[in-house]
Amino acid sequence: MIITIVAFIVVLSVLVLIHELGHFLFAKKFGIKVEEFGFGFPPRVFGKRIGETLYSINLLPIGGFVKLYGEDSAGGGSVRRTTNNEPITDVNRAFFARPAWQRATIVLAGVIMNFLLAVVLISYLFSAHGVAVPTKNIRVVDIAQNSPAAVSGIQKGDEVLTINQRRIIKTEDFAKIAKEKGGQPIQLRLARDGREFEIEITPRTKVPEGQGPIGVAISNIEVKKYPWYSAPFFGTLEAIKFSYLIIQGIGDMAINLILHGQAPAGVAGPVGVAQLTGQAVSYGVVATLWFVSLLSLNLAVVNVLPIPALDGGRLFFIIIELVTRKKVSPRYEAMAHAIGLAMLLALILFITFFDIARVLSGQSLLPKM
């Protein structure tokens, strides 16, 4: 338990600091005053001012923030004020007074940093250890004794090309066809050692426990390794691919939650992420780095969504400004972010409820092999 908690805090710290560092560096580059760079959420435990910026460590280690001068200014008239009702005297160094493209760059910088972190980690794993990634090649990884597969001469490592002349690229399609064709002969086209051949096999209707109709275990996962000079290219492609899958998963979750009222299966809140972190650490360095890269991509994708209180929500208001040539009222924008934050916290509590239920029941979010 202690290892899980420590690992969770360390992983979260790295991801948050990388994210906030993006905001910080670009704000500094554009000459915007950074009032505070904080890890965690208040109350403040420790703070040290270096130059004009206060660097702080806060009590709740579940996030972080960069406080920019004039970031959340509200009100109107000749004097703009911060949300603390302090007058903004140095307008040239205020966030709100900067061109839209600079504000958009600063907002997106955190997302970009998380994406780049994932690319760096995946690229390292590709070059140093190899990465197990899903492919369109389905291979036989195990064969049950006395099964139709064993009798027909199928061997481990054989690649499944077609079933009844139908190209197979998903393991679930293979399993579905084998089940539907129970008792009927089917034609399998396989590849072995560079040559292709066909066999006829009849899936069983009475299947022994723990086996399938044909009696094979198949997988589309392959370990791929690249030289260091090409690993960044493939690491970037893999990061883009997984980002797309994350977006798909979020969309499916939203549809099931809103339209069908179904609990978000396989989605983890803070408790679930802590549990997964502990499990990843127990599998070793490679599993931990892979998990951190996926977590960093999740953080990037979620943050870029057009939800108030997130980076994507702030970017959304900047886009409105660019389209309408008029800034949204700071008061209305602040209100939208407050409502968005409340909704996000409610969602986190909702997911955490299911996280705790999983932990108490002894379930794991990682698939059993």
PDB file of C-alpha atoms in Angstrom, residues 48-316:
ATOM      1  CA  LYS A  48      10.104  30.326  -1.851  1.00  0.00           C
ATOM      2  CA  ARG A  49      10.200  33.435  -4.001  1.00  0.00           C
ATOM      3  CA  ILE A  50      12.869  33.522  -6.680  1.00  0.00           C
ATOM      4  CA  GLY A  51      12.778  36.766  -8.584  1.00  0.00           C
ATOM      5  CA  GLU A  52       9.149  37.725  -9.174  1.00  0.00           C
ATOM      6  CA  THR A  53       7.798  34.155  -9.002  1.00  0.00           C
ATOM      7  CA  LEU A  54       6.737  32.254  -5.888  1.00  0.00           C
ATOM      8  CA  TYR A  55       7.506  28.515  -6.114  1.00  0.00           C
ATOM      9  CA  SER A  56       5.240  26.600  -3.749  1.00  0.00           C
ATOM     10  CA  ILE A  57       4.487  23.089  -2.516  1.00  0.00           C
ATOM     11  CA  ASN A  58       0.907  22.635  -1.399  1.00  0.00           C
ATOM     12  CA  LEU A  59      -0.841  20.144   0.852  1.00  0.00           C
ATOM     13  CA  LEU A  60      -2.906  18.185  -1.681  1.00  0.00           C
ATOM     14  CA  PRO A  61      -0.522  16.429  -4.126  1.00  0.00           C
ATOM     15  CA  ILE A  62      -3.151  15.789  -6.814  1.00  0.00           C
ATOM     16  CA  GLY A  63      -2.426  18.546  -9.281  1.00  0.00           C
ATOM     17  CA  GLY A  64      -0.592  21.782  -9.796  1.00  0.00           C
ATOM     18  CA  PHE A  65      -0.918  25.241 -11.230  1.00  0.00           C
ATOM     19  CA  VAL A  66       0.837  28.226 -12.736  1.00  0.00           C
ATOM     20  CA  LYS A  67      -0.690  31.534 -11.675  1.00  0.00           C
ATOM     21  CA  LEU A  68      -0.211  34.154 -14.389  1.00  0.00           C
ATOM     22  CA  TYR A  69      -0.566  37.859 -13.773  1.00  0.00           C
ATOM     23  CA  GLY A  70      -3.924  38.988 -15.134  1.00  0.00           C
ATOM     24  CA  GLU A  71      -4.987  35.456 -16.099  1.00  0.00           C
ATOM     25  CA  ASP A  72      -8.399  35.630 -14.440  1.00  0.00           C
ATOM     26  CA  SER A  73      -9.032  39.369 -14.542  1.00  0.00           C
ATOM     27  CA  ALA A  74     -12.656  40.378 -14.026  1.00  0.00           C
ATOM     28  CA  GLY A  75     -14.704  43.497 -14.151  1.00  0.00           C
ATOM     29  CA  GLY A  76     -14.674  46.422 -16.557  1.00  0.00           C
ATOM     30  CA  GLY A  77     -14.143  50.139 -16.715  1.00  0.00           C
ATOM     31  CA  SER A  78     -10.811  51.895 -16.788  1.00  0.00           C
ATOM     32  CA  VAL A  79      -9.230  49.694 -14.117  1.00  0.00           C
ATOM     33  CA  ARG A  80      -9.002  45.922 -14.621  1.00  0.00           C
ATOM     34  CA  ARG A  81      -8.812  43.835 -11.481  1.00  0.00           C
ATOM     35  CA  THR A  82      -7.764  40.304 -10.664  1.00  0.00           C
ATOM     36  CA  THR A  83     -10.111  37.800  -9.068  1.00  0.00           C
ATOM     37  CA  ASN A  84      -8.551  38.885  -5.739  1.00  0.00           C
ATOM     38  CA  ASN A  85      -9.877  42.380  -6.499  1.00  0.00           C
ATOM     39  CA  GLU A  86      -6.368  43.768  -6.834  1.00  0.00           C
ATOM     40  CA  PRO A  87      -5.835  46.422  -9.525  1.00  0.00           C
ATOM     41  CA  ILE A  88      -3.717  45.416 -12.518  1.00  0.00           C
ATOM     42  CA  THR A  89      -1.104  48.114 -12.854  1.00  0.00           C
ATOM     43  CA  ASP A  90       1.360  46.543 -15.306  1.00  0.00           C
ATOM     44  CA  VAL A  91      -0.952  45.814 -18.231  1.00  0.00           C
ATOM     45  CA  ASN A  92       1.925  45.043 -20.598  1.00  0.00           C
ATOM     46  CA  ARG A  93       2.822  41.983 -18.547  1.00  0.00           C
ATOM     47  CA  ALA A  94      -0.751  40.764 -17.992  1.00  0.00           C
ATOM     48  CA  PHE A  95      -1.977  37.578 -19.636  1.00  0.00           C
ATOM     49  CA  PHE A  96      -5.331  39.022 -20.740  1.00  0.00           C
ATOM     50  CA  ALA A  97      -3.648  41.871 -22.650  1.00  0.00           C
ATOM     51  CA  ARG A  98      -1.537  39.605 -24.839  1.00  0.00           C
ATOM     52  CA  PRO A  99      -2.438  38.694 -28.455  1.00  0.00           C
ATOM     53  CA  ALA A 100      -4.753  35.724 -28.826  1.00  0.00           C
ATOM     54  CA  TRP A 101      -2.076  33.576 -30.462  1.00  0.00           C
ATOM     55  CA  GLN A 102       0.259  34.025 -27.502  1.00  0.00           C
ATOM     56  CA  ARG A 103      -2.497  33.146 -25.025  1.00  0.00           C
ATOM     57  CA  ALA A 104      -3.471  30.108 -27.110  1.00  0.00           C
ATOM     58  CA  THR A 105       0.165  28.959 -27.242  1.00  0.00           C
ATOM     59  CA  ILE A 106       0.538  29.223 -23.478  1.00  0.00           C
ATOM     60  CA  VAL A 107      -2.729  27.355 -22.909  1.00  0.00           C
ATOM     61  CA  LEU A 108      -1.707  24.542 -25.277  1.00  0.00           C
ATOM     62  CA  ALA A 109       1.873  24.347 -23.995  1.00  0.00           C
ATOM     63  CA  GLY A 110       0.962  22.019 -21.124  1.00  0.00           C
ATOM     64  CA  VAL A 111      -0.838  19.616 -23.443  1.00  0.00           C
ATOM     65  CA  ILE A 112       2.099  19.633 -25.858  1.00  0.00           C
ATOM     66  CA  MET A 113       4.565  18.923 -23.048  1.00  0.00           C
ATOM     67  CA  ASN A 114       2.556  15.890 -21.897  1.00  0.00           C
ATOM     68  CA  PHE A 115       2.389  14.606 -25.466  1.00  0.00           C
ATOM     69  CA  LEU A 116       6.143  15.096 -25.919  1.00  0.00           C
ATOM     70  CA  LEU A 117       6.846  13.287 -22.649  1.00  0.00           C
ATOM     71  CA  ALA A 118       4.881  10.307 -23.948  1.00  0.00           C
ATOM     72  CA  VAL A 119       6.776  10.415 -27.253  1.00  0.00           C
ATOM     73  CA  VAL A 120      10.137  10.472 -25.432  1.00  0.00           C
ATOM     74  CA  LEU A 121       9.214   7.534 -23.183  1.00  0.00           C
ATOM     75  CA  ILE A 122       7.735   5.422 -25.995  1.00  0.00           C
ATOM     76  CA  SER A 123      10.711   6.185 -28.235  1.00  0.00           C
ATOM     77  CA  TYR A 124      13.105   5.100 -25.490  1.00  0.00           C
ATOM     78  CA  LEU A 125      11.184   1.869 -24.946  1.00  0.00           C
ATOM     79  CA  PHE A 126      11.103   1.186 -28.707  1.00  0.00           C
ATOM     80  CA  SER A 127      14.885   1.520 -28.963  1.00  0.00           C
ATOM     81  CA  ALA A 128      16.003   0.018 -25.639  1.00  0.00           C
ATOM     82  CA  HIS A 129      13.514  -2.737 -24.858  1.00  0.00           C
ATOM     83  CA  GLY A 130      10.909  -3.065 -27.594  1.00  0.00           C
ATOM     84  CA  VAL A 131       7.220  -2.295 -27.150  1.00  0.00           C
ATOM     85  CA  ALA A 132       4.256  -4.665 -27.362  1.00  0.00           C
ATOM     86  CA  VAL A 133       1.840  -2.927 -29.721  1.00  0.00           C
ATOM     87  CA  PRO A 134      -1.398  -4.009 -31.427  1.00  0.00           C
ATOM     88  CA  THR A 135      -1.036  -4.837 -35.113  1.00  0.00           C
ATOM     89  CA  LYS A 136      -3.224  -6.141 -37.938  1.00  0.00           C
ATOM     90  CA  ASN A 137      -1.343  -9.463 -37.873  1.00  0.00           C
ATOM     91  CA  ILE A 138      -3.063 -12.220 -35.884  1.00  0.00           C
ATOM     92  CA  ARG A 139      -0.795 -15.041 -34.742  1.00  0.00           C
ATOM     93  CA  VAL A 140      -1.300 -18.306 -32.915  1.00  0.00           C
ATOM     94  CA  VAL A 141       0.400 -18.107 -29.523  1.00  0.00           C
ATOM     95  CA  ASP A 142      -0.799 -21.370 -27.952  1.00  0.00           C
ATOM     96  CA  ILE A 143      -2.527 -24.606 -28.948  1.00  0.00           C
ATOM     97  CA  ALA A 144      -4.602 -26.899 -26.721  1.00  0.00           C
ATOM     98  CA  GLN A 145      -3.773 -30.582 -26.777  1.00  0.00           C
ATOM     99  CA  ASN A 146      -6.130 -32.859 -28.748  1.00  0.00           C
ATOM    100  CA  SER A 147      -7.978 -29.829 -30.111  1.00  0.00           C
ATOM    101  CA  PRO A 148      -9.033 -29.380 -33.761  1.00  0.00           C
ATOM    102  CA  ALA A 149      -6.099 -26.999 -34.171  1.00  0.00           C
ATOM    103  CA  ALA A 150      -3.608 -29.564 -32.851  1.00  0.00           C
ATOM    104  CA  VAL A 151      -5.028 -32.339 -35.062  1.00  0.00           C
ATOM    105  CA  SER A 152      -4.987 -30.140 -38.192  1.00  0.00           C
ATOM    106  CA  GLY A 153      -1.295 -29.303 -37.828  1.00  0.00           C
ATOM    107  CA  ILE A 154      -1.549 -25.621 -36.821  1.00  0.00           C
ATOM    108  CA  GLN A 155       1.638 -24.494 -35.075  1.00  0.00           C
ATOM    109  CA  LYS A 156       2.580 -21.709 -32.684  1.00  0.00           C
ATOM    110  CA  GLY A 157       3.644 -18.617 -34.603  1.00  0.00           C
ATOM    111  CA  ASP A 158       1.354 -19.264 -37.573  1.00  0.00           C
ATOM    112  CA  GLU A 159      -0.231 -16.080 -38.878  1.00  0.00           C
ATOM    113  CA  VAL A 160      -3.970 -16.191 -39.595  1.00  0.00           C
ATOM    114  CA  LEU A 161      -4.672 -14.424 -42.890  1.00  0.00           C
ATOM    115  CA  THR A 162      -8.269 -15.333 -43.798  1.00  0.00           C
ATOM    116  CA  ILE A 163     -11.230 -17.406 -42.656  1.00  0.00           C
ATOM    117  CA  ASN A 164     -13.434 -18.549 -45.546  1.00  0.00           C
ATOM    118  CA  GLN A 165     -11.639 -16.007 -47.778  1.00  0.00           C
ATOM    119  CA  ARG A 166     -12.423 -13.182 -45.349  1.00  0.00           C
ATOM    120  CA  ARG A 167      -9.444 -11.107 -44.202  1.00  0.00           C
ATOM    121  CA  ILE A 168      -9.080 -11.206 -40.419  1.00  0.00           C
ATOM    122  CA  ILE A 169      -7.426  -8.305 -38.588  1.00  0.00           C
ATOM    123  CA  LYS A 170      -9.207  -8.455 -35.217  1.00  0.00           C
ATOM    124  CA  THR A 171      -8.986 -11.244 -32.666  1.00  0.00           C
ATOM    125  CA  GLU A 172     -12.642 -10.797 -31.745  1.00  0.00           C
ATOM    126  CA  ASP A 173     -13.665 -11.435 -35.375  1.00  0.00           C
ATOM    127  CA  PHE A 174     -11.728 -14.713 -35.342  1.00  0.00           C
ATOM    128  CA  ALA A 175     -13.429 -15.822 -32.117  1.00  0.00           C
ATOM    129  CA  LYS A 176     -16.879 -14.789 -33.377  1.00  0.00           C
ATOM    130  CA  ILE A 177     -16.607 -16.713 -36.651  1.00  0.00           C
ATOM    131  CA  ALA A 178     -15.196 -19.807 -34.945  1.00  0.00           C
ATOM    132  CA  LYS A 179     -18.144 -19.827 -32.542  1.00  0.00           C
ATOM    133  CA  GLU A 180     -20.772 -19.200 -35.227  1.00  0.00           C
ATOM    134  CA  LYS A 181     -19.407 -21.974 -37.472  1.00  0.00           C
ATOM    135  CA  GLY A 182     -19.394 -24.668 -34.789  1.00  0.00           C
ATOM    136  CA  GLY A 183     -19.792 -28.094 -36.399  1.00  0.00           C
ATOM    137  CA  GLN A 184     -19.161 -26.714 -39.903  1.00  0.00           C
ATOM    138  CA  PRO A 185     -15.856 -26.987 -41.772  1.00  0.00           C
ATOM    139  CA  ILE A 186     -14.098 -23.651 -42.383  1.00  0.00           C
ATOM    140  CA  GLN A 187     -11.117 -22.726 -44.534  1.00  0.00           C
ATOM    141  CA  LEU A 188      -8.165 -21.082 -42.808  1.00  0.00           C
ATOM    142  CA  ARG A 189      -5.393 -19.459 -44.810  1.00  0.00           C
ATOM    143  CA  LEU A 190      -2.198 -19.283 -42.764  1.00  0.00           C
ATOM    144  CA  ALA A 191       1.336 -17.998 -43.234  1.00  0.00           C
ATOM    145  CA  ARG A 192       4.409 -19.796 -41.873  1.00  0.00           C
ATOM    146  CA  ASP A 193       8.078 -19.093 -42.557  1.00  0.00           C
ATOM    147  CA  GLY A 194       7.264 -16.880 -45.532  1.00  0.00           C
ATOM    148  CA  ARG A 195       4.874 -19.257 -47.282  1.00  0.00           C
ATOM    149  CA  GLU A 196       1.074 -19.329 -47.323  1.00  0.00           C
ATOM    150  CA  PHE A 197      -1.150 -22.406 -47.202  1.00  0.00           C
ATOM    151  CA  GLU A 198      -4.745 -23.400 -46.482  1.00  0.00           C
ATOM    152  CA  ILE A 199      -6.227 -25.970 -44.119  1.00  0.00           C
ATOM    153  CA  GLU A 200      -9.767 -27.103 -43.417  1.00  0.00           C
ATOM    154  CA  ILE A 201     -10.842 -27.298 -39.800  1.00  0.00           C
ATOM    155  CA  THR A 202     -14.146 -27.891 -38.020  1.00  0.00           C
ATOM    156  CA  PRO A 203     -14.766 -25.883 -34.824  1.00  0.00           C
ATOM    157  CA  ARG A 204     -16.177 -27.849 -31.918  1.00  0.00           C
ATOM    158  CA  THR A 205     -19.727 -27.368 -30.669  1.00  0.00           C
ATOM    159  CA  LYS A 206     -18.875 -28.856 -27.269  1.00  0.00           C
ATOM    160  CA  VAL A 207     -15.973 -26.789 -25.997  1.00  0.00           C
ATOM    161  CA  PRO A 208     -13.859 -27.834 -22.975  1.00  0.00           C
ATOM    162  CA  GLU A 209     -13.702 -25.285 -20.190  1.00  0.00           C
ATOM    163  CA  GLY A 210     -11.018 -22.665 -20.740  1.00  0.00           C
ATOM    164  CA  GLN A 211     -10.725 -23.355 -24.462  1.00  0.00           C
ATOM    165  CA  GLY A 212     -12.270 -22.086 -27.677  1.00  0.00           C
ATOM    166  CA  PRO A 213     -14.045 -23.937 -30.524  1.00  0.00           C
ATOM    167  CA  ILE A 214     -10.781 -24.430 -32.448  1.00  0.00           C
ATOM    168  CA  GLY A 215      -8.458 -24.745 -29.460  1.00  0.00           C
ATOM    169  CA  VAL A 216      -5.988 -21.933 -30.114  1.00  0.00           C
ATOM    170  CA  ALA A 217      -4.957 -18.797 -28.291  1.00  0.00           C
ATOM    171  CA  ILE A 218      -4.387 -15.918 -30.683  1.00  0.00           C
ATOM    172  CA  SER A 219      -2.988 -12.414 -30.336  1.00  0.00           C
ATOM    173  CA  ASN A 220      -2.463  -9.349 -32.494  1.00  0.00           C
ATOM    174  CA  ILE A 221       0.185  -7.991 -30.118  1.00  0.00           C
ATOM    175  CA  GLU A 222       3.758  -7.916 -31.360  1.00  0.00           C
ATOM    176  CA  VAL A 223       6.934  -6.677 -29.709  1.00  0.00           C
ATOM    177  CA  LYS A 224       8.528  -4.107 -31.991  1.00  0.00           C
ATOM    178  CA  LYS A 225      11.998  -2.638 -31.621  1.00  0.00           C
ATOM    179  CA  TYR A 226      13.646   0.102 -33.682  1.00  0.00           C
ATOM    180  CA  PRO A 227      17.137   1.661 -33.815  1.00  0.00           C
ATOM    181  CA  TRP A 228      17.570   4.868 -31.822  1.00  0.00           C
ATOM    182  CA  TYR A 229      17.553   7.126 -34.893  1.00  0.00           C
ATOM    183  CA  SER A 230      14.140   5.926 -36.119  1.00  0.00           C
ATOM    184  CA  ALA A 231      12.535   5.264 -32.722  1.00  0.00           C
ATOM    185  CA  PRO A 232      11.316   8.893 -32.307  1.00  0.00           C
ATOM    186  CA  PHE A 233       9.410   8.676 -35.599  1.00  0.00           C
ATOM    187  CA  PHE A 234       7.643   5.457 -34.600  1.00  0.00           C
ATOM    188  CA  GLY A 235       7.226   6.736 -31.044  1.00  0.00           C
ATOM    189  CA  THR A 236       5.370   9.781 -32.375  1.00  0.00           C
ATOM    190  CA  LEU A 237       3.146   7.603 -34.572  1.00  0.00           C
ATOM    191  CA  GLU A 238       2.345   5.350 -31.627  1.00  0.00           C
ATOM    192  CA  ALA A 239       1.537   8.353 -29.424  1.00  0.00           C
ATOM    193  CA  ILE A 240      -0.834   9.717 -32.074  1.00  0.00           C
ATOM    194  CA  LYS A 241      -2.461   6.302 -32.457  1.00  0.00           C
ATOM    195  CA  PHE A 242      -3.060   5.917 -28.726  1.00  0.00           C
ATOM    196  CA  SER A 243      -4.327   9.503 -28.453  1.00  0.00           C
ATOM    197  CA  TYR A 244      -6.953   8.650 -31.074  1.00  0.00           C
ATOM    198  CA  LEU A 245      -7.954   5.535 -29.120  1.00  0.00           C
ATOM    199  CA  ILE A 246      -8.244   7.619 -25.940  1.00  0.00           C
ATOM    200  CA  ILE A 247     -10.533  10.094 -27.722  1.00  0.00           C
ATOM    201  CA  GLN A 248     -12.663   7.191 -28.947  1.00  0.00           C
ATOM    202  CA  GLY A 249     -12.871   5.800 -25.423  1.00  0.00           C
ATOM    203  CA  ILE A 250     -13.911   9.148 -23.950  1.00  0.00           C
ATOM    204  CA  GLY A 251     -16.599   9.501 -26.613  1.00  0.00           C
ATOM    205  CA  ASP A 252     -17.977   6.033 -25.888  1.00  0.00           C
ATOM    206  CA  MET A 253     -17.945   6.746 -22.161  1.00  0.00           C
ATOM    207  CA  ALA A 254     -19.836  10.010 -22.616  1.00  0.00           C
ATOM    208  CA  ILE A 255     -22.458   8.362 -24.847  1.00  0.00           C
ATOM    209  CA  ASN A 256     -23.014   5.473 -22.428  1.00  0.00           C
ATOM    210  CA  LEU A 257     -23.166   7.790 -19.425  1.00  0.00           C
ATOM    211  CA  ILE A 258     -25.486  10.422 -20.923  1.00  0.00           C
ATOM    212  CA  LEU A 259     -27.762   8.345 -23.151  1.00  0.00           C
ATOM    213  CA  HIS A 260     -27.802   5.009 -21.342  1.00  0.00           C
ATOM    214  CA  GLY A 261     -26.901   5.925 -17.766  1.00  0.00           C
ATOM    215  CA  GLN A 262     -24.245   3.215 -17.698  1.00  0.00           C
ATOM    216  CA  ALA A 263     -21.328   3.437 -15.285  1.00  0.00           C
ATOM    217  CA  PRO A 264     -17.996   4.124 -17.023  1.00  0.00           C
ATOM    218  CA  ALA A 265     -16.442   0.634 -17.131  1.00  0.00           C
ATOM    219  CA  GLY A 266     -12.652   0.591 -17.337  1.00  0.00           C
ATOM    220  CA  VAL A 267     -12.367   4.283 -16.449  1.00  0.00           C
ATOM    221  CA  ALA A 268     -10.195   5.146 -13.460  1.00  0.00           C
ATOM    222  CA  GLY A 269     -10.325   8.087 -11.082  1.00  0.00           C
ATOM    223  CA  PRO A 270      -7.601   8.973  -8.548  1.00  0.00           C
ATOM    224  CA  VAL A 271      -8.035   5.742  -6.579  1.00  0.00           C
ATOM    225  CA  GLY A 272      -8.057   3.608  -9.719  1.00  0.00           C
ATOM    226  CA  VAL A 273      -5.014   5.368 -11.165  1.00  0.00           C
ATOM    227  CA  ALA A 274      -3.172   4.833  -7.871  1.00  0.00           C
ATOM    228  CA  GLN A 275      -4.057   1.131  -8.002  1.00  0.00           C
ATOM    229  CA  LEU A 276      -2.874   0.852 -11.619  1.00  0.00           C
ATOM    230  CA  THR A 277       0.334   2.700 -10.766  1.00  0.00           C
ATOM    231  CA  GLY A 278       1.127   0.232  -8.013  1.00  0.00           C
ATOM    232  CA  GLN A 279       0.443  -2.714 -10.314  1.00  0.00           C
ATOM    233  CA  ALA A 280       2.599  -1.231 -13.089  1.00  0.00           C
ATOM    234  CA  VAL A 281       5.484  -0.636 -10.670  1.00  0.00           C
ATOM    235  CA  SER A 282       5.241  -4.244  -9.485  1.00  0.00           C
ATOM    236  CA  TYR A 283       5.822  -5.405 -13.092  1.00  0.00           C
ATOM    237  CA  GLY A 284       9.084  -3.463 -13.401  1.00  0.00           C
ATOM    238  CA  VAL A 285      10.626  -0.409 -15.026  1.00  0.00           C
ATOM    239  CA  VAL A 286       9.433  -1.088 -18.580  1.00  0.00           C
ATOM    240  CA  ALA A 287       5.797  -1.512 -17.519  1.00  0.00           C
ATOM    241  CA  THR A 288       6.031   1.611 -15.355  1.00  0.00           C
ATOM    242  CA  LEU A 289       7.444   3.777 -18.151  1.00  0.00           C
ATOM    243  CA  TRP A 290       4.816   2.463 -20.575  1.00  0.00           C
ATOM    244  CA  PHE A 291       2.066   3.227 -18.051  1.00  0.00           C
ATOM    245  CA  VAL A 292       3.436   6.740 -17.432  1.00  0.00           C
ATOM    246  CA  SER A 293       3.486   7.424 -21.182  1.00  0.00           C
ATOM    247  CA  LEU A 294      -0.149   6.349 -21.555  1.00  0.00           C
ATOM    248  CA  LEU A 295      -1.128   8.361 -18.487  1.00  0.00           C
ATOM    249  CA  SER A 296       0.625  11.415 -19.948  1.00  0.00           C
ATOM    250  CA  LEU A 297      -1.314  10.990 -23.209  1.00  0.00           C
ATOM    251  CA  ASN A 298      -4.557  10.692 -21.250  1.00  0.00           C
ATOM    252  CA  LEU A 299      -3.731  13.908 -19.411  1.00  0.00           C
ATOM    253  CA  ALA A 300      -2.980  15.673 -22.702  1.00  0.00           C
ATOM    254  CA  VAL A 301      -6.184  14.507 -24.403  1.00  0.00           C
ATOM    255  CA  VAL A 302      -8.460  15.255 -21.451  1.00  0.00           C
ATOM    256  CA  ASN A 303      -6.941  18.703 -20.954  1.00  0.00           C
ATOM    257  CA  VAL A 304      -7.446  19.715 -24.584  1.00  0.00           C
ATOM    258  CA  LEU A 305     -11.182  18.910 -24.505  1.00  0.00           C
ATOM    259  CA  PRO A 306     -13.351  22.075 -24.737  1.00  0.00           C
ATOM    260  CA  ILE A 307     -14.507  21.796 -21.138  1.00  0.00           C
ATOM    261  CA  PRO A 308     -14.513  24.924 -18.947  1.00  0.00           C
ATOM    262  CA  ALA A 309     -11.812  24.869 -16.227  1.00  0.00           C
ATOM    263  CA  LEU A 310      -9.523  22.791 -18.464  1.00  0.00           C
ATOM    264  CA  ASP A 311      -6.955  24.093 -20.946  1.00  0.00           C
ATOM    265  CA  GLY A 312      -9.298  23.176 -23.789  1.00  0.00           C
ATOM    266  CA  GLY A 313     -12.036  25.286 -22.221  1.00  0.00           C
ATOM    267  CA  ARG A 314      -9.758  28.313 -22.069  1.00  0.00           C
ATOM    268  CA  LEU A 315      -8.698  27.697 -25.663  1.00  0.00           C
ATOM    269  CA  PHE A 316     -12.377  27.546 -26.654  1.00  0.00           C
TER     270      PHE A 316
END
